[in-house]
PDB file of C-alpha atoms in Angstrom:
ATOM      1  CA  UNK A 156     -20.385 -10.858   5.360  1.00 46.00           C
ATOM      2  CA  UNK A 157     -18.875 -10.164   8.795  1.00 57.00           C
ATOM      3  CA  UNK A 158     -20.269  -9.322  12.208  1.00 76.00           C
ATOM      4  CA  UNK A 159     -18.087  -6.567  13.550  1.00 82.00           C
ATOM      5  CA  UNK A 160     -18.455  -3.963  16.291  1.00 88.00           C
ATOM      6  CA  UNK A 161     -16.492  -0.894  15.224  1.00 88.00           C
ATOM      7  CA  UNK A 162     -15.685   2.128  17.341  1.00 91.00           C
ATOM      8  CA  UNK A 163     -15.573   5.229  15.153  1.00 89.00           C
ATOM      9  CA  UNK A 164     -13.165   7.895  16.379  1.00 89.00           C
ATOM     10  CA  UNK A 165     -14.417  10.832  14.382  1.00 81.00           C
ATOM     11  CA  UNK A 166     -17.336  13.067  13.533  1.00 74.00           C
ATOM     12  CA  UNK A 167     -20.346  10.854  12.807  1.00 67.00           C
ATOM     13  CA  UNK A 168     -21.273  13.162   9.933  1.00 59.00           C
ATOM     14  CA  UNK A 169     -18.310  11.642   8.084  1.00 62.00           C
ATOM     15  CA  UNK A 170     -19.748   8.140   8.194  1.00 62.00           C
ATOM     16  CA  UNK A 171     -21.652   8.505   4.927  1.00 57.00           C
ATOM     17  CA  UNK A 172     -21.795   5.120   3.231  1.00 57.00           C
ATOM     18  CA  UNK A 173     -20.177   3.155   6.025  1.00 64.00           C
ATOM     19  CA  UNK A 174     -23.467   2.497   7.830  1.00 60.00           C
ATOM     20  CA  UNK A 175     -24.560   0.502   4.785  1.00 64.00           C
ATOM     21  CA  UNK A 176     -21.807  -2.099   5.143  1.00 69.00           C
ATOM     22  CA  UNK A 177     -23.426  -5.469   5.934  1.00 71.00           C
ATOM     23  CA  UNK A 178     -22.489  -6.845   9.329  1.00 75.00           C
ATOM     24  CA  UNK A 179     -21.079  -3.584  10.697  1.00 78.00           C
ATOM     25  CA  UNK A 180     -22.254  -2.080  13.963  1.00 84.00           C
ATOM     26  CA  UNK A 181     -20.878   1.441  14.196  1.00 83.00           C
ATOM     27  CA  UNK A 182     -20.318   2.558  17.778  1.00 86.00           C
ATOM     28  CA  UNK A 183     -19.691   6.211  18.695  1.00 85.00           C
ATOM     29  CA  UNK A 184     -16.618   6.824  20.811  1.00 87.00           C
ATOM     30  CA  UNK A 185     -18.569   8.958  23.290  1.00 84.00           C
ATOM     31  CA  UNK A 186     -16.866  10.570  26.250  1.00 86.00           C
ATOM     32  CA  UNK A 187     -15.028   7.381  27.242  1.00 91.00           C
ATOM     33  CA  UNK A 188     -13.812   5.406  24.201  1.00 91.00           C
ATOM     34  CA  UNK A 189     -12.028   2.933  26.472  1.00 92.00           C
ATOM     35  CA  UNK A 190     -15.394   1.810  27.858  1.00 92.00           C
ATOM     36  CA  UNK A 191     -16.687   0.822  24.399  1.00 91.00           C
ATOM     37  CA  UNK A 192     -16.505  -2.898  23.613  1.00 91.00           C
ATOM     38  CA  UNK A 193     -15.455  -3.239  19.964  1.00 92.00           C
ATOM     39  CA  UNK A 194     -13.553  -5.511  17.564  1.00 90.00           C
ATOM     40  CA  UNK A 195     -11.932  -2.789  15.487  1.00 91.00           C
ATOM     41  CA  UNK A 196     -11.183   0.940  15.561  1.00 92.00           C
ATOM     42  CA  UNK A 197     -11.955   3.176  12.575  1.00 91.00           C
ATOM     43  CA  UNK A 198     -10.783   6.748  12.242  1.00 89.00           C
ATOM     44  CA  UNK A 199     -10.384   9.346   9.491  1.00 90.00           C
ATOM     45  CA  UNK A 200      -6.850   9.658   8.147  1.00 90.00           C
ATOM     46  CA  UNK A 201      -6.746  13.359   9.065  1.00 89.00           C
ATOM     47  CA  UNK A 202      -7.884  12.684  12.645  1.00 88.00           C
ATOM     48  CA  UNK A 203      -6.279  14.535  15.523  1.00 88.00           C
ATOM     49  CA  UNK A 204      -7.075  11.762  17.994  1.00 89.00           C
ATOM     50  CA  UNK A 205      -4.041  11.266  20.278  1.00 91.00           C
ATOM     51  CA  UNK A 206      -1.982   8.244  19.320  1.00 90.00           C
ATOM     52  CA  UNK A 207      -1.870   7.295  22.990  1.00 91.00           C
ATOM     53  CA  UNK A 208      -5.613   6.646  22.886  1.00 92.00           C
ATOM     54  CA  UNK A 209      -5.176   4.225  19.989  1.00 91.00           C
ATOM     55  CA  UNK A 210      -2.436   2.481  21.951  1.00 90.00           C
ATOM     56  CA  UNK A 211      -4.726   2.047  24.953  1.00 92.00           C
ATOM     57  CA  UNK A 212      -7.631   0.785  22.842  1.00 92.00           C
ATOM     58  CA  UNK A 213      -5.332  -2.005  21.603  1.00 90.00           C
ATOM     59  CA  UNK A 214      -7.606  -2.713  18.633  1.00 92.00           C
ATOM     60  CA  UNK A 215      -6.792  -3.359  14.960  1.00 91.00           C
ATOM     61  CA  UNK A 216      -6.871  -0.005  13.182  1.00 92.00           C
ATOM     62  CA  UNK A 217      -8.788   0.713   9.981  1.00 90.00           C
ATOM     63  CA  UNK A 218      -8.113   4.170   8.519  1.00 91.00           C
ATOM     64  CA  UNK A 219     -10.592   5.985   6.268  1.00 89.00           C
ATOM     65  CA  UNK A 220      -8.480   7.939   3.781  1.00 89.00           C
ATOM     66  CA  UNK A 221      -9.769  11.199   2.335  1.00 80.00           C
ATOM     67  CA  UNK A 222      -8.098  14.173   0.727  1.00 74.00           C
ATOM     68  CA  UNK A 223      -5.439  15.045   3.325  1.00 79.00           C
ATOM     69  CA  UNK A 224      -4.288  11.957   5.227  1.00 88.00           C
ATOM     70  CA  UNK A 225      -1.800  12.286   8.065  1.00 90.00           C
ATOM     71  CA  UNK A 226       1.329  10.233   7.381  1.00 91.00           C
ATOM     72  CA  UNK A 227       1.506   8.734  10.879  1.00 90.00           C
ATOM     73  CA  UNK A 228      -1.970   7.195  10.531  1.00 92.00           C
ATOM     74  CA  UNK A 229      -1.056   5.700   7.158  1.00 92.00           C
ATOM     75  CA  UNK A 230       2.064   4.156   8.664  1.00 92.00           C
ATOM     76  CA  UNK A 231       0.328   2.472  11.572  1.00 90.00           C
ATOM     77  CA  UNK A 232      -2.927   1.419   9.874  1.00 91.00           C
ATOM     78  CA  UNK A 233      -3.763  -2.276   9.616  1.00 90.00           C
ATOM     79  CA  UNK A 234      -5.993  -1.560   6.619  1.00 89.00           C
ATOM     80  CA  UNK A 235      -7.501   1.256   4.568  1.00 89.00           C
ATOM     81  CA  UNK A 236     -10.976   2.301   3.505  1.00 87.00           C
ATOM     82  CA  UNK A 237     -10.590   4.415   0.382  1.00 86.00           C
ATOM     83  CA  UNK A 238     -12.755   6.862  -1.521  1.00 77.00           C
ATOM     84  CA  UNK A 239     -14.876   4.917  -3.989  1.00 77.00           C
ATOM     85  CA  UNK A 240     -14.747   1.604  -2.131  1.00 81.00           C
ATOM     86  CA  UNK A 241     -18.124  -0.112  -2.210  1.00 78.00           C
ATOM     87  CA  UNK A 242     -19.710  -1.906   0.736  1.00 76.00           C
ATOM     88  CA  UNK A 243     -18.369  -5.346  -0.222  1.00 78.00           C
ATOM     89  CA  UNK A 244     -14.820  -4.058  -0.558  1.00 80.00           C
ATOM     90  CA  UNK A 245     -14.978  -2.252   2.782  1.00 79.00           C
ATOM     91  CA  UNK A 246     -16.353  -5.350   4.499  1.00 79.00           C
ATOM     92  CA  UNK A 247     -13.637  -7.510   2.943  1.00 80.00           C
ATOM     93  CA  UNK A 248     -10.854  -5.169   4.040  1.00 82.00           C
ATOM     94  CA  UNK A 249     -12.270  -5.062   7.566  1.00 82.00           C
ATOM     95  CA  UNK A 250     -12.465  -8.856   7.618  1.00 81.00           C
ATOM     96  CA  UNK A 251      -8.818  -9.085   6.525  1.00 81.00           C
ATOM     97  CA  UNK A 252      -7.778  -6.670   9.268  1.00 84.00           C
ATOM     98  CA  UNK A 253      -9.624  -8.756  11.849  1.00 82.00           C
ATOM     99  CA  UNK A 254      -7.943 -11.897  10.505  1.00 77.00           C
ATOM    100  CA  UNK A 255      -4.409 -10.597  10.176  1.00 65.00           C
ATOM    101  CA  UNK A 256      -2.185 -12.584   7.863  1.00 50.00           C
ATOM    102  CA  UNK A 257      -4.876 -13.495   5.362  1.00 41.00           C
ATOM    103  CA  UNK A 258      -4.039 -10.548   3.114  1.00 43.00           C
ATOM    104  CA  UNK A 259      -6.113  -7.608   1.906  1.00 41.00           C
ATOM    105  CA  UNK A 260      -8.276  -9.435  -0.568  1.00 43.00           C
ATOM    106  CA  UNK A 261     -10.543  -7.148  -2.551  1.00 43.00           C
ATOM    107  CA  UNK A 262     -11.109  -8.808  -5.895  1.00 42.00           C
ATOM    108  CA  UNK A 263     -13.312 -11.800  -5.179  1.00 42.00           C
ATOM    109  CA  UNK A 264     -16.400 -10.229  -3.633  1.00 41.00           C
ATOM    110  CA  UNK A 265     -19.655 -10.050  -5.588  1.00 41.00           C
ATOM    111  CA  UNK A 266     -20.624  -6.446  -6.276  1.00 42.00           C
ATOM    112  CA  UNK A 267     -17.151  -5.027  -5.782  1.00 41.00           C
ATOM    113  CA  UNK A 268     -16.585  -1.896  -7.845  1.00 45.00           C
ATOM    114  CA  UNK A 269     -15.407  -2.738 -11.349  1.00 49.00           C
ATOM    115  CA  UNK A 270     -12.314  -0.548 -11.263  1.00 50.00           C
ATOM    116  CA  UNK A 271     -11.115  -2.194  -8.045  1.00 52.00           C
ATOM    117  CA  UNK A 272     -11.483  -5.643  -9.568  1.00 55.00           C
ATOM    118  CA  UNK A 273      -9.566  -4.477 -12.638  1.00 62.00           C
ATOM    119  CA  UNK A 274      -6.796  -3.086 -10.441  1.00 63.00           C
ATOM    120  CA  UNK A 275      -6.492  -6.351  -8.546  1.00 65.00           C
ATOM    121  CA  UNK A 276      -6.356  -8.276 -11.816  1.00 69.00           C
ATOM    122  CA  UNK A 277      -3.579  -5.975 -13.014  1.00 70.00           C
ATOM    123  CA  UNK A 278      -1.700  -6.459  -9.753  1.00 69.00           C
ATOM    124  CA  UNK A 279      -1.912 -10.228 -10.209  1.00 71.00           C
ATOM    125  CA  UNK A 280      -0.665  -9.865 -13.785  1.00 75.00           C
ATOM    126  CA  UNK A 281       2.328  -7.904 -12.455  1.00 77.00           C
ATOM    127  CA  UNK A 282       2.991 -10.616  -9.884  1.00 72.00           C
ATOM    128  CA  UNK A 283       2.872 -13.315 -12.558  1.00 74.00           C
ATOM    129  CA  UNK A 284       5.159 -11.327 -14.855  1.00 75.00           C
ATOM    130  CA  UNK A 285       7.677 -10.768 -12.058  1.00 72.00           C
ATOM    131  CA  UNK A 286       7.645 -14.467 -11.225  1.00 71.00           C
ATOM    132  CA  UNK A 287       8.350 -15.344 -14.859  1.00 72.00           C
ATOM    133  CA  UNK A 288      11.099 -12.731 -15.057  1.00 65.00           C
ATOM    134  CA  UNK A 289      12.713 -14.115 -11.900  1.00 63.00           C
ATOM    135  CA  UNK A 290      12.792 -17.597 -13.452  1.00 66.00           C
ATOM    136  CA  UNK A 291      14.131 -16.381 -16.780  1.00 64.00           C
ATOM    137  CA  UNK A 292      16.970 -14.331 -15.275  1.00 58.00           C
ATOM    138  CA  UNK A 293      18.438 -16.968 -13.006  1.00 55.00           C
ATOM    139  CA  UNK A 294      21.202 -17.603 -15.527  1.00 51.00           C
ATOM    140  CA  UNK A 295      21.783 -13.924 -16.391  1.00 52.00           C
ATOM    141  CA  UNK A 296      25.253 -12.420 -16.141  1.00 54.00           C
ATOM    142  CA  UNK A 297      26.357 -10.582 -13.049  1.00 60.00           C
ATOM    143  CA  UNK A 298      26.083  -7.007 -14.354  1.00 66.00           C
ATOM    144  CA  UNK A 299      26.527  -4.614 -11.451  1.00 78.00           C
ATOM    145  CA  UNK A 300      23.348  -3.177 -10.007  1.00 85.00           C
ATOM    146  CA  UNK A 301      23.434  -0.536  -7.286  1.00 88.00           C
ATOM    147  CA  UNK A 302      21.041   1.631  -5.336  1.00 90.00           C
ATOM    148  CA  UNK A 303      22.497   4.845  -6.874  1.00 90.00           C
ATOM    149  CA  UNK A 304      21.768   3.427 -10.327  1.00 90.00           C
ATOM    150  CA  UNK A 305      18.162   2.765  -9.369  1.00 92.00           C
ATOM    151  CA  UNK A 306      17.829   6.220  -7.806  1.00 92.00           C
ATOM    152  CA  UNK A 307      19.180   7.717 -11.013  1.00 90.00           C
ATOM    153  CA  UNK A 308      16.552   5.821 -12.974  1.00 89.00           C
ATOM    154  CA  UNK A 309      13.847   7.137 -10.630  1.00 89.00           C
ATOM    155  CA  UNK A 310      15.096  10.712 -11.080  1.00 89.00           C
ATOM    156  CA  UNK A 311      14.938  10.294 -14.843  1.00 87.00           C
ATOM    157  CA  UNK A 312      11.336   9.151 -14.516  1.00 84.00           C
ATOM    158  CA  UNK A 313      10.488  12.250 -12.486  1.00 83.00           C
ATOM    159  CA  UNK A 314      12.262  14.468 -15.040  1.00 85.00           C
ATOM    160  CA  UNK A 315       9.796  13.100 -17.567  1.00 82.00           C
ATOM    161  CA  UNK A 316       7.106  15.143 -15.837  1.00 79.00           C
ATOM    162  CA  UNK A 317       8.915  18.327 -16.874  1.00 82.00           C
ATOM    163  CA  UNK A 318       8.197  17.570 -20.506  1.00 83.00           C
ATOM    164  CA  UNK A 319       4.849  15.752 -20.427  1.00 82.00           C
ATOM    165  CA  UNK A 320       1.702  15.986 -18.287  1.00 77.00           C
ATOM    166  CA  UNK A 321       2.242  13.768 -15.238  1.00 69.00           C
ATOM    167  CA  UNK A 322      -1.133  12.062 -15.672  1.00 68.00           C
ATOM    168  CA  UNK A 323      -0.159  10.902 -19.170  1.00 71.00           C
ATOM    169  CA  UNK A 324       1.777   8.004 -17.653  1.00 72.00           C
ATOM    170  CA  UNK A 325      -0.256   5.830 -15.299  1.00 68.00           C
ATOM    171  CA  UNK A 326       2.399   3.502 -13.868  1.00 77.00           C
ATOM    172  CA  UNK A 327       2.583   4.020 -10.079  1.00 87.00           C
ATOM    173  CA  UNK A 328       3.259   0.313  -9.543  1.00 89.00           C
ATOM    174  CA  UNK A 329       6.583   0.549 -11.373  1.00 90.00           C
ATOM    175  CA  UNK A 330       7.617   3.655  -9.432  1.00 91.00           C
ATOM    176  CA  UNK A 331       6.893   1.828  -6.175  1.00 94.00           C
ATOM    177  CA  UNK A 332       8.774  -1.269  -7.306  1.00 93.00           C
ATOM    178  CA  UNK A 333      11.836   0.829  -8.142  1.00 94.00           C
ATOM    179  CA  UNK A 334      11.677   2.674  -4.826  1.00 95.00           C
ATOM    180  CA  UNK A 335      11.388  -0.553  -2.840  1.00 96.00           C
ATOM    181  CA  UNK A 336      14.231  -2.317  -4.627  1.00 95.00           C
ATOM    182  CA  UNK A 337      16.506   0.710  -4.086  1.00 95.00           C
ATOM    183  CA  UNK A 338      15.527   0.875  -0.417  1.00 95.00           C
ATOM    184  CA  UNK A 339      16.249  -2.814   0.066  1.00 94.00           C
ATOM    185  CA  UNK A 340      19.725  -2.386  -1.401  1.00 93.00           C
ATOM    186  CA  UNK A 341      20.284   0.611   0.871  1.00 94.00           C
ATOM    187  CA  UNK A 342      19.011  -1.252   3.923  1.00 93.00           C
ATOM    188  CA  UNK A 343      16.317   1.378   4.415  1.00 92.00           C
ATOM    189  CA  UNK A 344      12.798   0.671   5.665  1.00 92.00           C
ATOM    190  CA  UNK A 345       9.938   2.176   3.650  1.00 95.00           C
ATOM    191  CA  UNK A 346       6.804   3.304   5.461  1.00 94.00           C
ATOM    192  CA  UNK A 347       3.448   3.271   3.699  1.00 93.00           C
ATOM    193  CA  UNK A 348       3.344   7.080   3.570  1.00 93.00           C
ATOM    194  CA  UNK A 349       6.812   7.244   1.977  1.00 94.00           C
ATOM    195  CA  UNK A 350       5.836   4.667  -0.636  1.00 94.00           C
ATOM    196  CA  UNK A 351       2.779   6.725  -1.519  1.00 93.00           C
ATOM    197  CA  UNK A 352       5.044   9.721  -2.160  1.00 91.00           C
ATOM    198  CA  UNK A 353       7.300   7.577  -4.365  1.00 91.00           C
ATOM    199  CA  UNK A 354       4.288   6.546  -6.466  1.00 90.00           C
ATOM    200  CA  UNK A 355       3.872  10.176  -7.606  1.00 87.00           C
ATOM    201  CA  UNK A 356       0.073   9.841  -7.769  1.00 87.00           C
ATOM    202  CA  UNK A 357      -2.728  10.888  -5.386  1.00 88.00           C
ATOM    203  CA  UNK A 358      -2.551   9.087  -2.048  1.00 90.00           C
ATOM    204  CA  UNK A 359      -5.802   7.164  -2.513  1.00 89.00           C
ATOM    205  CA  UNK A 360      -4.571   5.859  -5.887  1.00 88.00           C
ATOM    206  CA  UNK A 361      -1.250   4.802  -4.364  1.00 91.00           C
ATOM    207  CA  UNK A 362      -2.999   3.041  -1.484  1.00 92.00           C
ATOM    208  CA  UNK A 363      -5.190   1.085  -3.895  1.00 89.00           C
ATOM    209  CA  UNK A 364      -2.014  -0.174  -5.554  1.00 89.00           C
ATOM    210  CA  UNK A 365      -0.396  -0.976  -2.193  1.00 91.00           C
ATOM    211  CA  UNK A 366      -3.480  -2.918  -1.181  1.00 88.00           C
ATOM    212  CA  UNK A 367      -3.758  -4.823  -4.469  1.00 86.00           C
ATOM    213  CA  UNK A 368      -0.033  -5.582  -4.796  1.00 88.00           C
ATOM    214  CA  UNK A 369      -0.027  -6.809  -1.194  1.00 88.00           C
ATOM    215  CA  UNK A 370      -2.910  -9.103  -2.064  1.00 83.00           C
ATOM    216  CA  UNK A 371      -1.019 -10.392  -5.099  1.00 83.00           C
ATOM    217  CA  UNK A 372       2.059 -11.171  -2.996  1.00 86.00           C
ATOM    218  CA  UNK A 373       4.318  -8.594  -4.666  1.00 89.00           C
ATOM    219  CA  UNK A 374       4.451  -6.418  -1.541  1.00 92.00           C
ATOM    220  CA  UNK A 375       4.841  -7.687   2.009  1.00 91.00           C
ATOM    221  CA  UNK A 376       3.597  -5.714   4.997  1.00 89.00           C
ATOM    222  CA  UNK A 377       6.045  -5.975   7.909  1.00 88.00           C
ATOM    223  CA  UNK A 378       5.678  -4.592  11.420  1.00 85.00           C
ATOM    224  CA  UNK A 379       8.426  -2.272  12.612  1.00 84.00           C
ATOM    225  CA  UNK A 380      10.427  -4.392  15.119  1.00 83.00           C
ATOM    226  CA  UNK A 381      11.183  -1.253  17.113  1.00 83.00           C
ATOM    227  CA  UNK A 382       7.613   0.052  17.173  1.00 81.00           C
ATOM    228  CA  UNK A 383       4.748  -2.406  16.729  1.00 74.00           C
ATOM    229  CA  UNK A 384       2.405   0.494  15.957  1.00 76.00           C
ATOM    230  CA  UNK A 385       4.054   1.073  12.571  1.00 83.00           C
ATOM    231  CA  UNK A 386       4.260  -1.015   9.433  1.00 84.00           C
ATOM    232  CA  UNK A 387       6.718  -1.043   6.565  1.00 93.00           C
ATOM    233  CA  UNK A 388       6.251  -2.290   3.014  1.00 94.00           C
ATOM    234  CA  UNK A 389       8.917  -4.470   1.404  1.00 94.00           C
ATOM    235  CA  UNK A 390       9.194  -6.467  -1.811  1.00 93.00           C
ATOM    236  CA  UNK A 391       8.626 -10.177  -1.600  1.00 91.00           C
ATOM    237  CA  UNK A 392      11.803 -12.159  -2.254  1.00 90.00           C
ATOM    238  CA  UNK A 393      10.500 -13.280  -5.643  1.00 88.00           C
ATOM    239  CA  UNK A 394       9.606  -9.728  -6.682  1.00 89.00           C
ATOM    240  CA  UNK A 395      13.014  -8.476  -5.513  1.00 91.00           C
ATOM    241  CA  UNK A 396      14.838 -11.172  -7.514  1.00 88.00           C
ATOM    242  CA  UNK A 397      12.815 -10.283 -10.590  1.00 88.00           C
ATOM    243  CA  UNK A 398      13.594  -6.584 -10.253  1.00 90.00           C
ATOM    244  CA  UNK A 399      17.311  -7.305  -9.830  1.00 89.00           C
ATOM    245  CA  UNK A 400      17.177  -9.481 -12.963  1.00 86.00           C
ATOM    246  CA  UNK A 401      15.557  -6.693 -14.988  1.00 86.00           C
ATOM    247  CA  UNK A 402      17.991  -4.087 -13.640  1.00 89.00           C
ATOM    248  CA  UNK A 403      20.942  -6.275 -14.662  1.00 86.00           C
ATOM    249  CA  UNK A 404      19.570  -6.421 -18.177  1.00 83.00           C
ATOM    250  CA  UNK A 405      19.057  -2.657 -18.120  1.00 83.00           C
ATOM    251  CA  UNK A 406      22.612  -2.053 -16.866  1.00 83.00           C
ATOM    252  CA  UNK A 407      24.048  -4.344 -19.531  1.00 79.00           C
ATOM    253  CA  UNK A 408      22.157  -2.724 -22.402  1.00 75.00           C
ATOM    254  CA  UNK A 409      22.784   0.874 -21.381  1.00 72.00           C
ATOM    255  CA  UNK A 410      26.178   0.328 -19.746  1.00 63.00           C
ATOM    256  CA  UNK A 411      25.333   2.572 -16.776  1.00 49.00           C
ATOM    257  CA  UNK A 412      28.179   3.181 -14.371  1.00 50.00           C
TER     258      UNK A 412
END
């Protein structure tokens, strides 16, 4: 339970469900949002609010994601409220945003939606498996692993969709892991919106995975050093080492060049 004054930068008709969150006081932006005293800003992900206004508010930003989110809001959000989140989950995410650095914990709240708890448990299982893989591959041979090899593997996964229904394979976490390990080898930063595209699933599904894998320590959220308004997602060092270990095994078995 948190006590939080939140300025909502959108049509109040879109606040269905959010008023029920314990400890929230929803404040309309009114004609002068800068005069509103609040702890946190909340806006819809398709909002046309000028980014300069968000800069001047200087508040942590919680984005409510619907059907057509704007990429720039996804990339600068401190946290996400997603379709299907229950009141406890929303309150927990808001609390994490207000206490930056504690992680987006969504699995330990009483009453949290069952599918969210299951997703968090799966994310933790992935984290544990990656940790074990990292330990077991420390003595592996030095088979060559490259970003082009990983990109080729990703393309093969996308080609799969030409032969089977895309929703037959529910593994967005693996697609994101592959994209992040390739990006790290290329020295490329990956924004949240780009990672959602790489997941090849609806944005809200991808964001649930980003949130849960961040909680599990597989993903690390890092502020853009050149623009503090944006955030990038990277693999934790342990997750990266585990992925490199698996890719070396893959390269050895299939002799990719």
